[in-house]
Amino acid sequence: NIHNNNNNQEWDLLSDHKCESDGVPHNILHVLEEHTDEVWCLAYSPNGKFLAAGSKDGAIAIWNVSENDYKIAHRFTAHQGSVAFVSFSPDSQLFLSGGSDGALRLFDPQNGTAVRTFSVHSNSVTCGAWLPDNLHFVSGSVDKTMILMDINGHESHKWTDIPVHDLKISSDGSLLIVLPFEKHILIYDLNKLEEKEVKIESEGLMTSIDLSKDSSNILVNMNDSGKIHIFDLENRKICKTLQSHIQKKFVIRSAFGGMSSTFVASGSEDAKVYVWNHKVGTLLSTLEGHYGIVNAVCWNPVVSGVLASASDDHTIRIWGNVKRSRVQPE
């Protein structure tokens, strides 16, 4: 059953019983049209109540999310340039954005107000991620620095000489996974603030990363080759390669999804969204509806099988399975 995403059910690829496909999106549920330029990044809040997205023109939009509805809550210009990332704190009370203007901005998603602006980088801020304490985060920039700081602006540590494409923090807050402008991944111990003896090499140019829920696997988008590699963090080796989408020139941000990170979704330069079961490497769904490059995707953390995608066509599309979408048990 290649569609089933239940931890308690054994995988039986030879079984002839009918597949349950409730975890796989197939239909367009909503089209969100608040942006007036290319949408480059998006994120659901961990509690599933908000969706935030940033665009090329510096605008950020926030929607209130219920199981069957998306209502625009706030839209504002956040950066004097493109928005590179948006990231919610683990408790969903704050979200962080970074952009080509070199600024980091902290917002309250409930009322859409700016809490603080941090001018700690001298060039474009490309990425940021929160620690589990909801108080600290790490930002990365093309200015060759990464900074660990708290929500009041107090810096705890700075790494230098590392221009950063992307970064993620493990679910327990112990590891910082960094994708520099090189053909490898670096891993740092946040408890000791030093680089661990882990350096995962790759043959091609990597452009973005994601972590599985248990932080055991790293999802890596490759430019030129158009492949997505999944690395086993412990063994430092590729355990699966996915390929159907197109990525030749631009940054595409893929994402793990499902209760146990069974699924992988990716945008594509052909304006489609692809969904795989990465456990077996099987393409499950090809979603058509966008009219431009799909730059990023994000899974709803609360409602099973619901996926958001951001595109150069200025829209966000919400995908799901009309028959099966349901709230996941806590």
mmCIF file of C-alpha atoms in Angstrom:
data_model
loop_
_atom_site.group_PDB
_atom_site.id
_atom_site.type_symbol
_atom_site.label_atom_id
_atom_site.label_comp_id
_atom_site.label_asym_id
_atom_site.label_seq_id
_atom_site.Cartn_x
_atom_site.Cartn_y
_atom_site.Cartn_z
ATOM 1 C CA ASN A 1 0.000 0.000 0.000
ATOM 2 C CA ILE A 2 2.137 2.836 -1.263
ATOM 3 C CA HIS A 3 -0.359 5.554 -0.278
ATOM 4 C CA ASN A 4 -0.913 4.584 3.324
ATOM 5 C CA ASN A 5 0.783 6.815 5.878
ATOM 6 C CA ASN A 6 -0.071 4.922 9.064
ATOM 7 C CA ASN A 7 2.832 4.046 11.376
ATOM 8 C CA ASN A 8 0.945 1.043 12.749
ATOM 9 C CA GLN A 9 0.320 -0.634 9.429
ATOM 10 C CA GLU A 10 3.034 -2.703 7.804
ATOM 11 C CA TRP A 11 3.982 -1.957 4.248
ATOM 12 C CA ASP A 12 2.850 -4.663 1.853
ATOM 13 C CA LEU A 13 3.617 -3.739 -1.721
ATOM 14 C CA LEU A 14 2.396 -7.110 -2.985
ATOM 15 C CA SER A 15 -0.985 -6.894 -1.293
ATOM 16 C CA ASP A 16 -3.981 -6.649 -3.590
ATOM 17 C CA HIS A 17 -6.223 -4.817 -1.146
ATOM 18 C CA LYS A 18 -7.483 -1.398 -2.203
ATOM 19 C CA CYS A 19 -5.068 1.495 -1.541
ATOM 20 C CA GLU A 20 -6.102 4.277 0.791
ATOM 21 C CA SER A 21 -4.991 7.561 -0.753
ATOM 22 C CA ASP A 22 -6.202 10.051 1.830
ATOM 23 C CA GLY A 23 -2.706 11.414 2.404
ATOM 24 C CA VAL A 24 -2.115 12.338 -1.234
ATOM 25 C CA PRO A 25 -3.427 15.619 -2.691
ATOM 26 C CA HIS A 26 -5.158 15.423 -6.058
ATOM 27 C CA ASN A 27 -7.480 18.438 -6.329
ATOM 28 C CA ILE A 28 -7.298 22.229 -6.139
ATOM 29 C CA LEU A 29 -9.186 23.330 -3.026
ATOM 30 C CA HIS A 30 -8.377 27.066 -3.081
ATOM 31 C CA VAL A 31 -6.536 29.632 -5.197
ATOM 32 C CA LEU A 32 -5.093 32.516 -3.139
ATOM 33 C CA GLU A 33 -4.492 35.658 -5.193
ATOM 34 C CA GLU A 34 -3.328 38.323 -2.729
ATOM 35 C CA HIS A 35 0.131 38.724 -4.260
ATOM 36 C CA THR A 36 0.937 40.936 -7.242
ATOM 37 C CA ASP A 37 4.353 39.434 -8.014
ATOM 38 C CA GLU A 38 6.131 36.075 -7.994
ATOM 39 C CA VAL A 39 5.590 34.146 -4.736
ATOM 40 C CA TRP A 40 8.908 32.723 -3.574
ATOM 41 C CA CYS A 41 8.302 31.219 -0.125
ATOM 42 C CA LEU A 42 5.535 30.089 2.188
ATOM 43 C CA ALA A 43 4.982 28.352 5.527
ATOM 44 C CA TYR A 44 2.140 27.045 7.638
ATOM 45 C CA SER A 45 2.258 27.742 11.350
ATOM 46 C CA PRO A 46 2.837 24.542 13.366
ATOM 47 C CA ASN A 47 -0.673 24.781 14.849
ATOM 48 C CA GLY A 48 -2.113 24.991 11.321
ATOM 49 C CA LYS A 49 -3.991 28.239 11.989
ATOM 50 C CA PHE A 50 -1.944 30.503 9.722
ATOM 51 C CA LEU A 51 -0.365 30.444 6.282
ATOM 52 C CA ALA A 52 2.271 33.079 5.470
ATOM 53 C CA ALA A 53 3.845 33.734 2.082
ATOM 54 C CA GLY A 54 6.468 36.141 0.773
ATOM 55 C CA SER A 55 6.984 37.486 -2.721
ATOM 56 C CA LYS A 56 9.552 39.007 -5.033
ATOM 57 C CA ASP A 57 8.214 42.534 -4.439
ATOM 58 C CA GLY A 58 8.767 42.406 -0.657
ATOM 59 C CA ALA A 59 5.157 41.737 0.304
ATOM 60 C CA ILE A 60 4.031 39.218 2.909
ATOM 61 C CA ALA A 61 0.470 37.917 3.139
ATOM 62 C CA ILE A 62 -1.021 36.018 6.080
ATOM 63 C CA TRP A 63 -4.174 33.929 5.927
ATOM 64 C CA ASN A 64 -6.293 32.596 8.760
ATOM 65 C CA VAL A 65 -6.726 28.892 8.078
ATOM 66 C CA SER A 66 -9.576 26.616 9.035
ATOM 67 C CA GLU A 67 -10.051 23.096 7.744
ATOM 68 C CA ASN A 68 -12.096 24.224 4.747
ATOM 69 C CA ASP A 69 -11.399 27.927 4.422
ATOM 70 C CA TYR A 70 -8.597 30.459 3.930
ATOM 71 C CA LYS A 71 -9.326 34.099 4.800
ATOM 72 C CA ILE A 72 -6.780 36.839 4.221
ATOM 73 C CA ALA A 73 -5.842 38.396 7.545
ATOM 74 C CA HIS A 74 -2.958 40.726 6.712
ATOM 75 C CA ARG A 75 -0.997 41.947 3.712
ATOM 76 C CA PHE A 76 1.895 44.368 3.989
ATOM 77 C CA THR A 77 5.275 45.302 2.551
ATOM 78 C CA ALA A 78 7.828 43.678 4.819
ATOM 79 C CA HIS A 79 11.088 44.160 2.919
ATOM 80 C CA GLN A 80 12.624 46.640 0.511
ATOM 81 C CA GLY A 81 13.285 43.842 -1.913
ATOM 82 C CA SER A 82 12.351 40.198 -2.330
ATOM 83 C CA VAL A 83 11.308 37.974 0.587
ATOM 84 C CA ALA A 84 13.575 34.922 0.769
ATOM 85 C CA PHE A 85 11.942 33.003 3.615
ATOM 86 C CA VAL A 86 9.186 33.001 6.224
ATOM 87 C CA SER A 87 9.389 30.775 9.305
ATOM 88 C CA PHE A 88 7.013 30.364 12.255
ATOM 89 C CA SER A 89 8.172 29.790 15.808
ATOM 90 C CA PRO A 90 7.340 26.285 17.123
ATOM 91 C CA ASP A 91 4.515 27.683 19.285
ATOM 92 C CA SER A 92 3.081 29.622 16.297
ATOM 93 C CA GLN A 93 3.152 32.904 18.230
ATOM 94 C CA LEU A 94 5.748 34.655 16.045
ATOM 95 C CA PHE A 95 7.122 34.420 12.545
ATOM 96 C CA LEU A 96 10.414 35.519 11.081
ATOM 97 C CA SER A 97 11.173 36.761 7.583
ATOM 98 C CA GLY A 98 14.344 37.621 5.731
ATOM 99 C CA GLY A 99 14.991 39.277 2.425
ATOM 100 C CA SER A 100 17.302 40.748 -0.145
ATOM 101 C CA ASP A 101 17.450 44.019 1.818
ATOM 102 C CA GLY A 102 19.563 42.236 4.447
ATOM 103 C CA ALA A 103 16.933 42.645 7.157
ATOM 104 C CA LEU A 104 15.380 40.111 9.502
ATOM 105 C CA ARG A 105 11.888 40.992 10.646
ATOM 106 C CA LEU A 106 9.837 39.497 13.456
ATOM 107 C CA PHE A 107 6.032 39.611 13.287
ATOM 108 C CA ASP A 108 2.988 38.714 15.346
ATOM 109 C CA PRO A 109 0.807 36.662 12.971
ATOM 110 C CA GLN A 110 -2.334 37.265 15.022
ATOM 111 C CA ASN A 111 -2.434 41.005 14.389
ATOM 112 C CA GLY A 112 0.135 41.283 11.587
ATOM 113 C CA THR A 113 2.254 43.829 13.425
ATOM 114 C CA ALA A 114 6.032 44.065 13.262
ATOM 115 C CA VAL A 115 7.616 43.181 16.600
ATOM 116 C CA ARG A 116 11.259 43.907 15.769
ATOM 117 C CA THR A 117 13.641 44.471 12.889
ATOM 118 C CA PHE A 118 17.188 43.127 13.068
ATOM 119 C CA SER A 119 19.881 44.693 10.875
ATOM 120 C CA VAL A 120 22.644 42.214 11.578
ATOM 121 C CA HIS A 121 23.525 41.136 8.027
ATOM 122 C CA SER A 122 25.250 43.213 5.351
ATOM 123 C CA ASN A 123 23.731 41.402 2.377
ATOM 124 C CA SER A 124 20.726 39.279 1.408
ATOM 125 C CA VAL A 125 19.340 37.044 4.135
ATOM 126 C CA THR A 126 18.583 33.700 2.507
ATOM 127 C CA CYS A 127 17.258 31.532 5.336
ATOM 128 C CA GLY A 128 16.359 31.209 8.993
ATOM 129 C CA ALA A 129 15.167 28.552 11.427
ATOM 130 C CA TRP A 130 13.896 28.445 15.021
ATOM 131 C CA LEU A 131 15.127 26.531 18.031
ATOM 132 C CA PRO A 132 12.494 24.598 20.027
ATOM 133 C CA ASP A 133 12.528 27.138 22.887
ATOM 134 C CA ASN A 134 10.615 29.698 20.744
ATOM 135 C CA LEU A 135 13.172 32.315 21.821
ATOM 136 C CA HIS A 136 16.205 31.717 19.601
ATOM 137 C CA PHE A 137 16.769 31.374 15.869
ATOM 138 C CA VAL A 138 19.632 31.115 13.385
ATOM 139 C CA SER A 139 19.811 33.211 10.229
ATOM 140 C CA GLY A 140 22.030 32.723 7.182
ATOM 141 C CA SER A 141 23.161 35.173 4.544
ATOM 142 C CA VAL A 142 25.216 35.598 1.409
ATOM 143 C CA ASP A 143 27.403 37.926 3.506
ATOM 144 C CA LYS A 144 29.127 34.717 4.687
ATOM 145 C CA THR A 145 27.719 34.802 8.223
ATOM 146 C CA MET A 146 25.261 32.777 10.274
ATOM 147 C CA ILE A 147 23.986 34.312 13.495
ATOM 148 C CA LEU A 148 22.373 32.647 16.512
ATOM 149 C CA MET A 149 20.287 35.247 18.348
ATOM 150 C CA ASP A 150 17.179 35.646 20.498
ATOM 151 C CA ILE A 151 13.937 37.496 19.782
ATOM 152 C CA ASN A 152 15.255 40.553 21.639
ATOM 153 C CA GLY A 153 18.251 40.821 19.323
ATOM 154 C CA HIS A 154 20.938 39.451 21.622
ATOM 155 C CA GLU A 155 23.533 37.513 19.636
ATOM 156 C CA SER A 156 24.821 34.267 21.142
ATOM 157 C CA HIS A 157 27.156 33.149 18.388
ATOM 158 C CA LYS A 158 28.317 34.069 14.897
ATOM 159 C CA TRP A 159 29.818 31.770 12.295
ATOM 160 C CA THR A 160 31.853 33.448 9.543
ATOM 161 C CA ASP A 161 33.176 32.679 6.053
ATOM 162 C CA ILE A 162 30.114 30.594 5.153
ATOM 163 C CA PRO A 163 27.825 31.998 2.434
ATOM 164 C CA VAL A 164 24.561 30.134 3.050
ATOM 165 C CA HIS A 165 21.891 28.873 0.646
ATOM 166 C CA ASP A 166 19.701 27.243 3.278
ATOM 167 C CA LEU A 167 19.681 25.912 6.835
ATOM 168 C CA LYS A 168 17.495 23.818 9.129
ATOM 169 C CA ILE A 169 17.527 22.918 12.845
ATOM 170 C CA SER A 170 16.811 19.403 14.117
ATOM 171 C CA SER A 171 13.572 18.869 16.032
ATOM 172 C CA ASP A 172 15.407 18.551 19.365
ATOM 173 C CA GLY A 173 17.427 21.705 18.710
ATOM 174 C CA SER A 174 20.794 19.975 18.882
ATOM 175 C CA LEU A 175 21.917 20.133 15.251
ATOM 176 C CA LEU A 176 22.219 22.928 12.721
ATOM 177 C CA ILE A 177 22.128 21.606 9.149
ATOM 178 C CA VAL A 178 23.710 24.075 6.729
ATOM 179 C CA LEU A 179 23.753 24.198 2.948
ATOM 180 C CA PRO A 180 26.582 26.559 1.886
ATOM 181 C CA PHE A 181 27.362 27.702 -1.653
ATOM 182 C CA GLU A 182 29.402 24.532 -2.058
ATOM 183 C CA LYS A 183 28.892 20.901 -3.017
ATOM 184 C CA HIS A 184 28.451 19.666 0.540
ATOM 185 C CA ILE A 185 26.310 19.944 3.669
ATOM 186 C CA LEU A 186 27.752 21.038 7.008
ATOM 187 C CA ILE A 187 26.401 19.977 10.395
ATOM 188 C CA TYR A 188 27.018 21.916 13.603
ATOM 189 C CA ASP A 189 26.431 20.953 17.227
ATOM 190 C CA LEU A 190 24.311 23.757 18.691
ATOM 191 C CA ASN A 191 24.972 22.540 22.218
ATOM 192 C CA LYS A 192 28.701 23.082 21.753
ATOM 193 C CA LEU A 193 28.495 25.687 18.956
ATOM 194 C CA GLU A 194 31.060 23.905 16.861
ATOM 195 C CA GLU A 195 31.132 21.935 13.652
ATOM 196 C CA LYS A 196 30.579 18.240 14.084
ATOM 197 C CA GLU A 197 32.626 15.703 12.180
ATOM 198 C CA VAL A 198 29.924 15.473 9.551
ATOM 199 C CA LYS A 199 30.341 16.769 6.041
ATOM 200 C CA ILE A 200 28.033 15.265 3.445
ATOM 201 C CA GLU A 201 29.492 15.573 -0.054
ATOM 202 C CA SER A 202 27.534 15.835 -3.281
ATOM 203 C CA GLU A 203 28.485 15.754 -6.953
ATOM 204 C CA GLY A 204 26.220 18.608 -7.996
ATOM 205 C CA LEU A 205 25.004 22.020 -6.889
ATOM 206 C CA MET A 206 22.480 21.827 -4.062
ATOM 207 C CA THR A 207 19.950 24.655 -3.712
ATOM 208 C CA SER A 208 17.654 23.867 -0.757
ATOM 209 C CA ILE A 209 17.114 21.403 2.063
ATOM 210 C CA ASP A 210 14.361 20.081 4.321
ATOM 211 C CA LEU A 211 14.408 17.765 7.341
ATOM 212 C CA SER A 212 12.111 14.856 8.101
ATOM 213 C CA LYS A 213 10.061 15.113 11.314
ATOM 214 C CA ASP A 214 12.472 12.883 13.215
ATOM 215 C CA SER A 215 15.456 14.682 11.655
ATOM 216 C CA SER A 216 16.890 11.404 10.375
ATOM 217 C CA ASN A 217 16.707 12.320 6.680
ATOM 218 C CA ILE A 218 17.737 15.402 4.712
ATOM 219 C CA LEU A 219 15.851 16.308 1.542
ATOM 220 C CA VAL A 220 18.090 18.054 -0.983
ATOM 221 C CA ASN A 221 17.131 19.737 -4.244
ATOM 222 C CA MET A 222 19.767 19.576 -6.963
ATOM 223 C CA ASN A 223 20.151 22.100 -9.737
ATOM 224 C CA ASP A 224 21.122 21.064 -13.294
ATOM 225 C CA SER A 225 20.445 17.363 -12.702
ATOM 226 C CA GLY A 226 16.826 17.957 -11.713
ATOM 227 C CA LYS A 227 17.066 15.344 -8.986
ATOM 228 C CA ILE A 228 16.001 15.291 -5.367
ATOM 229 C CA HIS A 229 18.305 13.325 -3.087
ATOM 230 C CA ILE A 230 17.346 12.020 0.333
ATOM 231 C CA PHE A 231 20.350 11.592 2.608
ATOM 232 C CA ASP A 232 20.456 9.391 5.671
ATOM 233 C CA LEU A 233 21.923 11.714 8.289
ATOM 234 C CA GLU A 234 23.477 8.953 10.376
ATOM 235 C CA ASN A 235 25.118 7.127 7.475
ATOM 236 C CA ARG A 236 25.830 10.320 5.492
ATOM 237 C CA LYS A 237 24.731 8.588 2.289
ATOM 238 C CA ILE A 238 21.994 8.952 -0.293
ATOM 239 C CA CYS A 239 19.212 6.515 0.514
ATOM 240 C CA LYS A 240 16.765 7.539 -2.228
ATOM 241 C CA THR A 241 16.712 9.659 -5.385
ATOM 242 C CA LEU A 242 13.508 11.142 -6.809
ATOM 243 C CA GLN A 243 13.140 12.467 -10.326
ATOM 244 C CA SER A 244 10.195 13.641 -12.432
ATOM 245 C CA HIS A 245 10.136 17.378 -11.843
ATOM 246 C CA ILE A 246 12.228 19.946 -13.751
ATOM 247 C CA GLN A 247 14.877 22.068 -12.048
ATOM 248 C CA LYS A 248 17.590 23.516 -14.274
ATOM 249 C CA LYS A 249 18.011 27.215 -13.476
ATOM 250 C CA PHE A 250 16.086 28.228 -10.360
ATOM 251 C CA VAL A 251 15.772 27.442 -6.667
ATOM 252 C CA ILE A 252 12.970 24.965 -5.981
ATOM 253 C CA ARG A 253 12.079 24.209 -2.352
ATOM 254 C CA SER A 254 10.695 20.711 -1.763
ATOM 255 C CA ALA A 255 9.235 19.395 1.474
ATOM 256 C CA PHE A 256 8.642 16.240 3.476
ATOM 257 C CA GLY A 257 5.008 15.623 4.440
ATOM 258 C CA GLY A 258 2.704 13.175 6.146
ATOM 259 C CA MET A 259 2.528 11.883 9.692
ATOM 260 C CA SER A 260 5.921 10.174 9.455
ATOM 261 C CA SER A 261 7.408 12.220 6.576
ATOM 262 C CA THR A 262 6.444 9.475 4.134
ATOM 263 C CA PHE A 263 5.659 11.878 1.313
ATOM 264 C CA VAL A 264 7.788 14.364 -0.587
ATOM 265 C CA ALA A 265 6.328 17.213 -2.626
ATOM 266 C CA SER A 266 8.189 19.475 -5.021
ATOM 267 C CA GLY A 267 7.466 22.365 -7.308
ATOM 268 C CA SER A 268 8.913 22.443 -10.791
ATOM 269 C CA GLU A 269 9.919 24.717 -13.640
ATOM 270 C CA ASP A 270 7.134 23.181 -15.756
ATOM 271 C CA ALA A 271 4.473 24.777 -13.471
ATOM 272 C CA LYS A 272 3.504 21.449 -11.905
ATOM 273 C CA VAL A 273 3.690 19.988 -8.402
ATOM 274 C CA TYR A 274 4.959 16.439 -7.941
ATOM 275 C CA VAL A 275 4.213 14.170 -4.977
ATOM 276 C CA TRP A 276 6.128 10.978 -4.198
ATOM 277 C CA ASN A 277 6.090 8.272 -1.584
ATOM 278 C CA HIS A 278 9.818 8.434 -0.931
ATOM 279 C CA LYS A 279 9.875 5.202 1.075
ATOM 280 C CA VAL A 280 9.482 3.317 -2.191
ATOM 281 C CA GLY A 281 10.426 6.079 -4.634
ATOM 282 C CA THR A 282 7.039 6.072 -6.346
ATOM 283 C CA LEU A 283 5.470 9.131 -7.989
ATOM 284 C CA LEU A 284 1.918 9.330 -6.637
ATOM 285 C CA SER A 285 0.481 12.526 -8.066
ATOM 286 C CA THR A 286 1.226 15.255 -10.599
ATOM 287 C CA LEU A 287 -0.731 18.410 -9.837
ATOM 288 C CA GLU A 288 -1.525 20.828 -12.667
ATOM 289 C CA GLY A 289 -3.055 24.275 -12.304
ATOM 290 C CA HIS A 290 -0.282 26.848 -11.982
ATOM 291 C CA TYR A 291 0.817 28.934 -14.965
ATOM 292 C CA GLY A 292 4.386 29.644 -13.898
ATOM 293 C CA ILE A 293 7.326 28.050 -12.103
ATOM 294 C CA VAL A 294 6.331 26.542 -8.766
ATOM 295 C CA ASN A 295 8.995 27.790 -6.366
ATOM 296 C CA ALA A 296 8.031 26.240 -3.037
ATOM 297 C CA VAL A 297 5.619 23.866 -1.353
ATOM 298 C CA CYS A 298 4.508 23.369 2.232
ATOM 299 C CA TRP A 299 2.343 20.674 3.824
ATOM 300 C CA ASN A 300 -0.454 21.585 6.233
ATOM 301 C CA PRO A 301 0.751 20.171 9.588
ATOM 302 C CA VAL A 302 -2.785 19.585 10.894
ATOM 303 C CA VAL A 303 -4.984 18.532 7.977
ATOM 304 C CA SER A 304 -3.946 15.311 6.284
ATOM 305 C CA GLY A 305 -3.045 15.463 2.603
ATOM 306 C CA VAL A 306 -3.305 19.251 2.205
ATOM 307 C CA LEU A 307 -0.469 20.997 0.417
ATOM 308 C CA ALA A 308 0.219 24.652 -0.460
ATOM 309 C CA SER A 309 2.294 25.702 -3.479
ATOM 310 C CA ALA A 310 3.761 29.101 -4.395
ATOM 311 C CA SER A 311 4.321 30.154 -7.993
ATOM 312 C CA ASP A 312 5.677 32.783 -10.361
ATOM 313 C CA ASP A 313 2.050 33.186 -11.528
ATOM 314 C CA HIS A 314 1.493 35.330 -8.371
ATOM 315 C CA THR A 315 -0.782 32.718 -6.772
ATOM 316 C CA ILE A 316 -0.768 30.135 -4.038
ATOM 317 C CA ARG A 317 -2.751 27.012 -4.661
ATOM 318 C CA ILE A 318 -4.078 24.767 -1.911
ATOM 319 C CA TRP A 319 -4.279 21.126 -2.927
ATOM 320 C CA GLY A 320 -6.015 18.246 -1.198
ATOM 321 C CA ASN A 321 -8.120 15.168 -1.559
ATOM 322 C CA VAL A 322 -11.749 16.270 -1.569
ATOM 323 C CA LYS A 323 -13.026 12.907 -0.380
ATOM 324 C CA ARG A 324 -10.475 12.265 2.320
ATOM 325 C CA SER A 325 -9.003 15.453 3.852
ATOM 326 C CA ARG A 326 -9.359 15.292 7.629
ATOM 327 C CA VAL A 327 -7.751 16.611 10.754
ATOM 328 C CA GLN A 328 -4.816 14.497 11.864
ATOM 329 C CA PRO A 329 -4.992 13.055 15.406
ATOM 330 C CA GLU A 330 -2.680 14.687 17.913
#
